[in-house]
Tab-separated table of C-alpha atoms and ligand atoms in Angstrom:
chain	number	residue	atom	x	y	z
W	1	MET	CA	14.078	12.720	4.824
W	2	SER	CA	14.511	9.373	6.659
W	3	LYS	CA	11.443	7.805	7.969
W	4	ILE	CA	9.962	5.726	10.378
W	5	LEU	CA	9.270	1.992	9.002
W	6	VAL	CA	6.137	0.678	11.193
W	7	THR	CA	5.127	-2.721	10.234
W	8	GLY	CA	1.668	-3.579	11.182
W	9	GLY	CA	0.825	-0.684	11.328
W	10	ALA	CA	-2.700	-0.376	10.391
W	11	GLY	CA	-3.119	-2.799	13.871
W	12	TYR	CA	-4.252	-2.340	17.198
W	13	ILE	CA	-0.748	-1.582	18.759
W	14	GLY	CA	0.836	-0.108	15.354
W	15	SER	CA	-2.040	2.731	14.710
W	16	HIS	CA	-1.271	4.367	18.483
W	17	THR	CA	2.362	4.416	17.945
W	18	VAL	CA	2.074	5.838	14.504
W	19	ILE	CA	0.117	8.664	16.152
W	20	GLU	CA	3.040	9.237	19.331
W	21	LEU	CA	5.985	8.878	16.137
W	22	GLN	CA	3.394	11.642	14.575
W	23	LYS	CA	3.371	13.637	17.261
W	24	VAL	CA	6.985	14.045	17.883
W	25	GLY	CA	7.958	15.112	14.255
W	26	TYR	CA	9.151	11.654	12.677
W	27	GLU	CA	7.772	10.650	8.770
W	28	VAL	CA	6.299	7.033	9.057
W	29	VAL	CA	5.434	4.496	6.544
W	30	ILE	CA	3.216	1.489	7.410
W	31	VAL	CA	2.765	-1.387	5.913
W	32	ASP	CA	0.317	-4.088	6.714
W	33	ASN	CA	-1.499	-7.041	4.482
W	34	LEU	CA	-4.892	-5.352	6.573
W	35	SER	CA	-5.033	-9.131	7.317
W	36	ASN	CA	-6.395	-8.126	10.569
W	37	SER	CA	-7.159	-4.621	10.104
W	38	ASP	CA	-8.633	-2.343	7.728
W	39	SER	CA	-7.533	0.592	5.580
W	40	SER	CA	-10.035	3.238	7.306
W	41	VAL	CA	-7.427	3.155	9.972
W	42	ILE	CA	-5.293	4.992	8.168
W	43	GLU	CA	-7.769	7.650	7.707
W	44	ARG	CA	-8.967	8.031	11.295
W	45	ILE	CA	-4.996	8.679	11.914
W	46	GLU	CA	-5.006	11.340	9.920
W	47	LYS	CA	-7.704	12.854	11.452
W	48	ILE	CA	-6.230	12.143	14.588
W	49	SER	CA	-3.149	13.511	14.030
W	50	GLY	CA	-3.510	15.615	10.418
W	51	ILE	CA	-0.445	13.993	8.872
W	52	ARG	CA	-1.470	10.975	6.155
W	53	PRO	CA	1.332	8.373	6.737
W	54	ASP	CA	2.791	6.261	3.296
W	55	PHE	CA	1.144	3.343	3.239
W	56	GLU	CA	1.863	0.563	1.741
W	57	GLU	CA	-0.336	-2.716	1.115
W	58	PHE	CA	1.602	-5.812	0.958
W	59	ASP	CA	2.507	-9.480	2.541
W	60	LEU	CA	5.839	-8.940	4.467
W	61	CYS	CA	6.489	-12.509	3.889
W	62	ASP	CA	7.095	-11.685	0.481
W	63	GLN	CA	10.682	-10.876	0.114
W	64	ALA	CA	11.285	-9.674	-2.977
W	65	ALA	CA	7.882	-6.511	-1.732
W	66	VAL	CA	10.335	-6.204	1.020
W	67	ALA	CA	13.324	-6.098	-0.778
W	68	THR	CA	11.634	-3.389	-3.162
W	69	LEU	CA	10.255	-1.008	-0.364
W	70	PHE	CA	14.319	-0.295	1.517
W	71	GLN	CA	15.130	0.595	-2.421
W	72	LYS	CA	12.123	2.790	-1.631
W	73	TYR	CA	12.304	4.605	1.018
W	74	SER	CA	15.391	5.334	3.445
W	75	PHE	CA	14.845	4.241	7.339
W	76	SER	CA	16.479	4.991	10.430
W	77	GLY	CA	14.534	3.059	12.213
W	78	ILE	CA	11.768	0.136	12.017
W	79	ILE	CA	9.178	-0.850	14.957
W	80	HIS	CA	7.720	-4.865	13.781
W	81	PHE	CA	4.353	-5.196	15.048
W	82	ALA	CA	3.093	-7.130	12.068
W	83	ALA	CA	2.126	-11.123	13.127
W	84	SER	CA	-0.435	-13.032	14.279
W	85	LYS	CA	-1.470	-13.172	17.588
W	86	ALA	CA	-4.150	-15.226	18.436
W	87	VAL	CA	-2.609	-18.200	20.942
W	88	GLY	CA	-5.881	-20.234	20.454
W	89	GLU	CA	-5.548	-20.194	16.460
W	90	SER	CA	-1.751	-20.599	16.804
W	91	VAL	CA	-2.493	-24.074	18.432
W	92	GLU	CA	-4.776	-25.225	15.239
W	93	LYS	CA	-3.002	-23.834	12.841
W	94	PRO	CA	0.910	-23.577	14.060
W	95	LEU	CA	2.721	-24.174	10.121
W	96	LEU	CA	0.525	-20.115	10.067
W	97	TYR	CA	1.988	-19.288	12.943
W	98	TYR	CA	5.444	-19.928	12.691
W	99	ARG	CA	5.321	-18.871	8.565
W	100	ASN	CA	3.610	-15.477	8.912
W	101	ASN	CA	5.839	-14.341	12.521
W	102	LEU	CA	9.262	-15.945	11.261
W	103	GLN	CA	9.378	-15.731	7.813
W	104	SER	CA	8.017	-11.673	7.617
W	105	LEU	CA	11.063	-10.853	10.080
W	106	ILE	CA	13.769	-12.867	8.603
W	107	ASN	CA	12.768	-10.624	5.215
W	108	ILE	CA	13.045	-7.594	7.268
W	109	LEU	CA	16.562	-8.236	9.218
W	110	GLU	CA	17.503	-9.696	5.736
W	111	SER	CA	16.203	-6.346	4.126
W	112	MET	CA	17.901	-4.435	7.720
W	113	ARG	CA	21.557	-6.473	6.597
W	114	ASP	CA	21.262	-5.385	2.844
W	115	TYR	CA	20.442	-1.876	2.711
W	116	LYS	CA	22.455	-1.183	5.685
W	117	VAL	CA	19.379	-0.113	8.423
W	118	GLN	CA	20.393	-0.445	12.071
W	119	ASN	CA	17.394	0.138	14.528
W	120	LEU	CA	14.988	-2.328	14.607
W	121	VAL	CA	12.228	-2.601	17.752
W	122	PHE	CA	10.595	-5.507	18.015
W	123	SER	CA	7.106	-6.600	19.525
W	124	SER	CA	8.064	-9.142	21.945
W	125	SER	CA	5.538	-10.771	24.606
W	126	CYS	CA	5.898	-11.250	28.296
W	127	THR	CA	4.171	-14.639	27.507
W	128	VAL	CA	8.132	-15.659	27.314
W	129	TYR	CA	8.257	-16.177	30.760
W	130	GLY	CA	5.325	-18.369	31.362
W	131	GLN	CA	4.194	-18.491	35.193
W	132	PRO	CA	6.929	-16.963	36.143
W	133	GLU	CA	9.032	-18.085	39.782
W	134	LYS	CA	9.474	-14.681	41.174
W	135	LEU	CA	7.099	-11.535	40.982
W	136	PRO	CA	7.088	-8.697	39.775
W	137	VAL	CA	9.111	-10.523	36.719
W	138	THR	CA	12.519	-8.631	35.652
W	139	GLU	CA	14.380	-8.644	32.311
W	140	ASN	CA	16.525	-11.413	33.561
W	141	ALA	CA	13.783	-13.909	34.405
W	142	PRO	CA	14.494	-17.327	32.712
W	143	VAL	CA	12.348	-17.652	29.511
W	144	GLN	CA	10.106	-20.469	29.810
W	145	THR	CA	8.996	-23.769	27.758
W	146	ALA	CA	6.132	-21.727	25.482
W	147	MET	CA	2.560	-22.345	26.354
W	148	SER	CA	1.274	-21.709	22.447
W	149	PRO	CA	2.914	-21.901	19.109
W	150	TYR	CA	2.703	-18.392	19.153
W	151	GLY	CA	4.583	-17.532	21.895
W	152	ASN	CA	7.469	-20.031	21.084
W	153	THR	CA	7.210	-17.630	17.648
W	154	LYS	CA	8.017	-14.901	20.364
W	155	GLN	CA	10.867	-16.479	21.563
W	156	ILE	CA	12.016	-17.810	17.934
W	157	SER	CA	11.913	-14.343	16.826
W	158	GLU	CA	14.117	-12.871	19.874
W	159	GLU	CA	16.587	-15.507	19.290
W	160	ILE	CA	16.952	-15.058	15.147
W	161	ILE	CA	17.299	-11.066	15.899
W	162	LYS	CA	20.542	-12.300	18.183
W	163	ASP	CA	22.056	-14.270	15.657
W	164	SER	CA	21.128	-11.602	13.647
W	165	VAL	CA	22.732	-8.725	15.539
W	166	SER	CA	25.687	-11.257	16.384
W	167	ALA	CA	26.630	-11.681	12.761
W	168	TYR	CA	25.519	-8.861	11.040
W	169	GLN	CA	27.699	-5.328	11.892
W	170	GLY	CA	25.585	-2.302	12.991
W	171	ILE	CA	22.551	-4.283	13.618
W	172	LYS	CA	21.063	-2.748	16.878
W	173	ALA	CA	17.657	-4.153	17.981
W	174	ILE	CA	15.283	-3.609	21.377
W	175	ALA	CA	12.751	-5.880	22.108
W	176	LEU	CA	10.121	-4.757	24.078
W	177	ARG	CA	8.156	-7.724	26.233
W	178	TYR	CA	4.613	-6.454	26.490
W	179	PHE	CA	2.019	-7.397	29.236
W	180	ASN	CA	-1.456	-6.560	28.499
W	181	PRO	CA	-2.110	-3.638	26.382
W	182	VAL	CA	-5.738	-2.509	26.662
W	183	GLY	CA	-7.611	0.551	26.262
W	184	ALA	CA	-7.955	3.217	23.208
W	185	HIS	CA	-6.252	6.396	22.305
W	186	GLU	CA	-8.446	9.349	23.885
W	187	SER	CA	-9.791	10.381	20.745
W	188	ALA	CA	-12.006	7.086	20.618
W	189	LEU	CA	-11.230	6.874	16.800
W	190	ILE	CA	-8.455	4.141	16.605
W	191	GLY	CA	-8.856	1.298	19.194
W	192	GLU	CA	-8.785	-2.642	19.851
W	193	LEU	CA	-10.820	-4.118	16.705
W	194	PRO	CA	-10.718	-7.912	17.714
W	195	ILE	CA	-12.254	-10.118	14.589
W	196	GLY	CA	-14.571	-12.560	15.817
W	197	VAL	CA	-15.372	-14.116	19.305
W	198	PRO	CA	-12.416	-12.091	21.729
W	199	LEU	CA	-10.486	-13.917	23.291
W	200	ASN	CA	-8.755	-11.220	25.097
W	201	LEU	CA	-10.921	-9.954	28.826
W	202	MET	CA	-11.300	-5.953	27.641
W	203	PRO	CA	-12.448	-6.482	24.010
W	204	PHE	CA	-15.298	-8.934	25.894
W	205	ILE	CA	-16.228	-6.739	28.453
W	206	THR	CA	-17.018	-3.660	26.003
W	207	GLN	CA	-18.820	-6.123	23.594
W	208	THR	CA	-20.714	-7.274	26.724
W	209	ALA	CA	-21.498	-4.162	27.853
W	210	ILE	CA	-23.236	-2.743	24.373
W	211	GLY	CA	-24.910	-6.226	24.225
W	212	LEU	CA	-22.855	-7.636	21.029
W	213	ARG	CA	-22.160	-10.212	24.080
W	214	GLN	CA	-24.671	-12.369	25.848
W	215	LYS	CA	-22.151	-12.615	29.124
W	216	LEU	CA	-18.603	-12.448	30.299
W	217	MET	CA	-17.652	-15.571	31.383
W	218	VAL	CA	-14.433	-15.406	34.094
W	219	PHE	CA	-12.016	-17.816	33.961
W	220	GLY	CA	-11.454	-19.701	37.550
W	221	ASN	CA	-12.047	-17.450	40.969
W	222	ASP	CA	-9.916	-20.455	42.474
W	223	TYR	CA	-6.268	-19.104	41.797
W	224	ASN	CA	-3.868	-18.426	44.877
W	225	THR	CA	-4.743	-14.220	44.400
W	226	THR	CA	-6.431	-11.614	46.374
W	227	ASP	CA	-10.190	-12.728	45.225
W	228	GLY	CA	-9.342	-15.817	43.344
W	229	THR	CA	-9.195	-14.445	39.685
W	230	CYS	CA	-5.869	-13.987	37.970
W	231	VAL	CA	-3.716	-11.280	37.873
W	232	ARG	CA	-2.662	-9.750	35.070
W	233	ASP	CA	-0.300	-6.041	34.472
W	234	TYR	CA	-3.096	-4.574	32.220
W	235	ILE	CA	-1.095	-1.372	30.053
W	236	HIS	CA	-2.695	1.728	28.047
W	237	VAL	CA	-1.740	1.167	25.243
W	238	SER	CA	-0.966	4.865	24.620
W	239	ASP	CA	1.595	4.258	26.942
W	240	LEU	CA	2.649	1.239	25.472
W	241	ALA	CA	2.797	3.342	21.893
W	242	ARG	CA	5.190	5.973	23.933
W	243	ALA	CA	7.943	3.482	25.127
W	244	HIS	CA	8.495	2.111	21.228
W	245	VAL	CA	9.174	6.207	20.294
W	246	ILE	CA	11.354	6.432	22.830
W	247	ALA	CA	12.896	3.010	22.320
W	248	VAL	CA	13.683	3.774	18.778
W	249	GLU	CA	15.141	7.229	19.394
W	250	ARG	CA	17.685	5.403	21.332
W	251	MET	CA	19.019	3.240	18.698
W	252	MET	CA	19.095	6.176	16.541
W	253	LYS	CA	20.912	8.294	19.057
W	254	GLY	CA	23.522	5.740	19.571
W	255	LYS	CA	22.444	5.765	23.609
W	256	ASN	CA	21.379	1.861	24.051
W	257	THR	CA	24.248	0.266	26.170
W	258	ASN	CA	24.276	-2.719	24.270
W	259	ALA	CA	23.224	-4.011	20.635
W	260	TYR	CA	20.088	-6.034	21.997
W	261	GLU	CA	18.326	-4.866	24.957
W	262	PHE	CA	14.650	-6.017	26.326
W	263	PHE	CA	12.737	-4.146	28.318
W	264	ASN	CA	9.572	-5.422	30.458
W	265	LEU	CA	6.486	-2.676	29.946
W	266	GLY	CA	4.006	-3.104	32.057
W	267	THR	CA	2.697	-0.775	34.587
W	268	GLY	CA	4.373	-2.746	37.672
W	269	THR	CA	1.085	-3.063	39.345
W	270	GLY	CA	-1.182	-6.424	38.705
W	271	SER	CA	-4.951	-6.224	38.330
W	272	THR	CA	-7.321	-8.695	38.610
W	273	VAL	CA	-10.059	-9.762	36.474
W	274	LEU	CA	-12.775	-8.762	39.154
W	275	GLU	CA	-10.922	-5.215	39.592
W	276	VAL	CA	-10.732	-4.991	35.819
W	277	ILE	CA	-14.741	-5.497	35.660
W	278	GLN	CA	-14.702	-3.136	38.898
W	279	SER	CA	-13.080	-0.493	37.337
W	280	PHE	CA	-15.203	-0.225	34.262
W	281	GLU	CA	-18.576	-0.419	35.945
W	282	ARG	CA	-17.086	2.415	38.205
W	283	THR	CA	-15.716	4.246	34.950
W	284	THR	CA	-18.835	3.548	32.953
W	285	GLY	CA	-21.727	3.166	35.097
W	286	VAL	CA	-22.489	-0.109	32.874
W	287	LYS	CA	-23.383	-3.215	35.277
W	288	LEU	CA	-21.666	-5.977	33.538
W	289	ASN	CA	-23.394	-9.509	33.139
W	290	TYR	CA	-20.829	-11.779	33.629
W	291	GLU	CA	-20.230	-15.885	35.426
W	292	ILE	CA	-17.551	-17.240	37.124
W	293	THR	CA	-16.734	-20.586	35.186
W	294	GLY	CA	-14.389	-22.936	35.811
W	295	ARG	CA	-9.761	-22.723	34.649
W	296	ARG	CA	-9.365	-21.463	30.943
W	297	PRO	CA	-6.107	-24.223	30.036
W	298	GLY	CA	-3.014	-22.193	29.644
W	299	ASP	CA	-3.841	-19.629	31.874
W	300	VAL	CA	-0.842	-18.407	34.291
W	301	GLU	CA	-2.512	-17.368	37.747
W	302	GLN	CA	-0.606	-14.026	38.080
W	303	ILE	CA	3.056	-11.831	36.101
W	304	TYR	CA	2.769	-8.234	36.198
W	305	ALA	CA	6.401	-6.672	35.356
W	306	ASP	CA	9.379	-4.733	37.417
W	307	THR	CA	9.165	-1.953	35.572
W	308	ARG	CA	12.371	-0.553	37.213
W	309	PHE	CA	14.889	-1.299	33.872
W	310	ALA	CA	12.136	0.634	31.789
W	311	ASN	CA	11.528	3.201	34.081
W	312	GLU	CA	15.335	3.939	34.514
W	313	GLU	CA	17.030	3.321	31.342
W	314	LEU	CA	14.448	4.093	28.842
W	315	GLY	CA	13.364	7.259	31.246
W	316	TRP	CA	9.584	5.825	30.488
W	317	LYS	CA	6.911	5.669	32.743
W	318	ALA	CA	3.429	3.654	32.109
W	319	GLU	CA	1.311	6.744	33.528
W	320	LYS	CA	-2.578	5.828	32.721
W	321	THR	CA	-4.315	3.933	35.385
W	322	LEU	CA	-6.688	1.058	35.037
W	323	ASP	CA	-9.739	3.354	34.975
W	324	ASP	CA	-8.607	5.422	31.926
W	325	MET	CA	-8.078	2.167	30.418
W	326	THR	CA	-11.406	0.975	31.213
W	327	ALA	CA	-13.059	4.394	30.271
W	328	SER	CA	-10.933	4.845	26.786
W	329	ALA	CA	-12.007	1.104	25.791
W	330	TRP	CA	-15.777	1.997	25.987
W	331	LYS	CA	-15.559	5.338	24.929
W	332	TRP	CA	-13.820	3.693	21.878
W	333	GLU	CA	-16.514	0.379	21.539
W	334	LYS	CA	-19.589	2.777	21.752
W	335	TYR	CA	-17.792	5.331	19.219
W	336	TYR	CA	-16.563	2.099	16.631
W	337	ARG	CA	-20.217	0.479	17.145
W	338	GLU	CA	-22.734	3.118	17.150
W	339	VAL	CA	-20.562	5.521	14.409
W	340	LEU	CA	-18.041	4.094	12.647
W	341	SER	CA	-19.197	0.532	12.054
W	342	ALA	CA	-23.060	2.422	10.667
W	343	SER	CA	-20.723	4.219	8.460
N	1	NAD	P1	-3.014	-6.322	15.346
N	1	NAD	O1	-3.623	-7.631	14.943
N	1	NAD	O2	-3.586	-5.339	15.645
N	1	NAD	O3	-1.503	-6.075	14.352
N	1	NAD	C1	-1.140	-6.542	13.700
N	1	NAD	C2	-1.422	-5.759	12.561
N	1	NAD	O4	-0.318	-7.044	11.850
N	1	NAD	C3	-2.183	-6.416	11.801
N	1	NAD	O5	-2.680	-5.027	11.143
N	1	NAD	C4	-2.261	-7.174	10.675
N	1	NAD	O6	-3.297	-7.340	9.471
N	1	NAD	C5	-0.410	-6.974	10.133
N	1	NAD	N1	0.268	-7.850	9.442
N	1	NAD	C6	-0.273	-9.648	10.668
N	1	NAD	N2	0.864	-10.365	9.476
N	1	NAD	C7	1.426	-9.805	8.494
N	1	NAD	C8	2.109	-9.675	7.419
N	1	NAD	N3	2.376	-10.830	6.980
N	1	NAD	N4	2.698	-8.390	6.403
N	1	NAD	C9	2.372	-7.722	6.643
N	1	NAD	N5	1.435	-7.194	7.773
N	1	NAD	C10	1.123	-8.510	8.651
N	1	NAD	O7	-2.141	-6.881	16.705
N	1	NAD	P2	-1.036	-6.093	17.747
N	1	NAD	O8	-2.583	-6.754	19.403
N	1	NAD	O9	-1.760	-4.316	17.718
N	1	NAD	O10	-0.193	-6.628	17.956
N	1	NAD	C11	0.917	-5.909	17.312
N	1	NAD	C12	1.957	-6.677	17.499
N	1	NAD	O11	2.608	-6.947	19.476
N	1	NAD	C13	2.083	-8.326	17.736
N	1	NAD	O12	3.332	-8.870	17.120
N	1	NAD	C14	1.651	-8.953	19.010
N	1	NAD	O13	2.125	-10.187	18.898
N	1	NAD	C15	2.482	-8.151	19.610
N	1	NAD	N6	1.164	-8.195	20.749
N	1	NAD	C16	0.118	-7.735	20.842
N	1	NAD	C17	0.128	-8.100	22.531
N	1	NAD	C18	-1.577	-8.008	22.651
N	1	NAD	O14	-2.440	-8.227	23.587
N	1	NAD	N7	-2.430	-7.285	21.771
N	1	NAD	C19	0.507	-8.753	23.797
N	1	NAD	C20	2.338	-8.533	23.625
N	1	NAD	C21	2.610	-8.561	22.266
N	2	WQD	C1	-6.853	-11.925	30.859
N	2	WQD	C2	-7.207	-12.893	31.961
N	2	WQD	C3	-8.178	-14.423	31.836
N	2	WQD	C4	-10.983	-13.748	28.875
N	2	WQD	C5	-3.127	-12.874	25.993
N	2	WQD	C6	-1.959	-13.782	25.225
N	2	WQD	C7	-0.810	-12.628	24.888
N	2	WQD	C8	-0.963	-11.728	24.971
N	2	WQD	C9	-1.729	-11.438	25.484
N	2	WQD	C10	-0.267	-11.657	22.260
N	2	WQD	C11	-6.923	-14.055	32.121
N	2	WQD	C12	-8.928	-13.913	31.560
N	2	WQD	C13	-10.275	-13.600	29.754
N	2	WQD	C14	-12.437	-13.888	29.276
N	2	WQD	C15	-11.455	-13.410	31.239
N	2	WQD	N1	-1.160	-11.470	23.331
N	2	WQD	N2	-10.662	-13.583	30.694
N	2	WQD	N3	-12.585	-14.334	30.455
N	2	WQD	O1	-3.941	-14.312	28.492
N	2	WQD	O2	-3.612	-12.537	30.071
N	2	WQD	O3	-2.679	-12.623	27.474
N	2	WQD	O4	-3.007	-11.570	25.243
N	2	WQD	O5	1.000	-11.540	22.291
N	2	WQD	O6	0.588	-13.466	24.606
N	2	WQD	O7	-1.461	-15.391	25.667
N	2	WQD	O8	-4.979	-12.229	27.875
N	2	WQD	O9	-6.567	-11.016	27.772
N	2	WQD	O10	-6.996	-13.381	27.160
N	2	WQD	O11	-6.667	-13.174	29.493
N	2	WQD	O12	-11.587	-14.389	32.418
N	2	WQD	O13	-13.736	-13.894	28.355
N	2	WQD	O14	-8.353	-12.674	31.697
N	2	WQD	O15	-8.283	-16.025	32.185
N	2	WQD	O16	-7.046	-14.180	33.305
N	2	WQD	P1	-3.857	-13.342	28.350
N	2	WQD	P2	-6.079	-12.447	28.390
């Protein structure tokens, strides 16, 4: 029985994608070294879907281990989430990011070549666009000089995949450029679990609301936006996960029009930081303690997706609202703190 390999499948977006794959009958093999996740996610995936995915714990930078994996299983598709993803950390430790994110991808591609596995979905990011000249941003927008080594690993990875698709007969790929994934599965059994002080907005909001953080610093309100705070295209992680199932099926069923395709995954709607806070307060009834401070270096003023290509070509559209996102993020935070971490 052929299976779908989900690398980084114990992580935030990967675990949600495993649920969506299982929902439509795919058998899943997760590979994860648990460098930014916890093995209890596997149990919680099984609790949600009733199906325990195969789980192999090892570092994808280990080329021999990856080859052994491809000898053990027959994969009909691969969704490659595994990477280090903290922008700030990548500035302090660039070589860790280049090694981890590029070596793991190269090992996957080499085994795809050697074991004739054709279909790869790659986790990319809207960060490749920098501050786009034109909004909403389409897939044809120019890739701009990366603002961090992390962003550079995504750009270089997209290039490595392009050259591999050209050189190695049969390999097809889809790069999914995520905007800002937030929220959690409706069961609240899985969600985003930042280690240490969260850098991203949504987990900082929920940790402030639950009392783990004293207050949220809003990084600047002097931008040229409706309320002066930055604009992002927040997308519910379950909507994002569904797009991965459609993308890997697109290639497995031979529906792709090019051997290498790119899709922006967003809602097409931008929200300011203050609008996210207002949504959180509306859906949870919790008054958030926050203060406006200075800008965060490297922040782009506004970015949101032109989703027409993904909507029309993939037949996929984000369905959940910002209120669904903030409500689910809060439900997960409470469940994690009150139940999971207490057990
Ligand atoms: P995450 O850290 O929750 O998940 C990544 C998983 O990969 C973790 O479980 C980690 O243990 C594993 N991993 C990392 N390096 C590995 C290695 N060498 N071998 C085996 N496992 C390894 O992150 P996420 O938010 O789920 O992101 C998943 C992917 O999506 C990443 O590639 C990330 O760059 C990309 N992405 C994330 C966002 C976001 O805001 N979360 C936005 C755009 C793109
Ligand atoms: C969103 C907005 C902040 C925290 C990053 C990476 C990107 C991708 C997603 C991996 C911004 C503001 C935030 C806080 C704040 N990750 N903010 N106070 O920066 O759009 O994207 O995560 O691929 O590559 O760059 O997301 O959640 O950090 O910030 O005011 O404590 O919230 O200024 O406007 P970002 P974010």
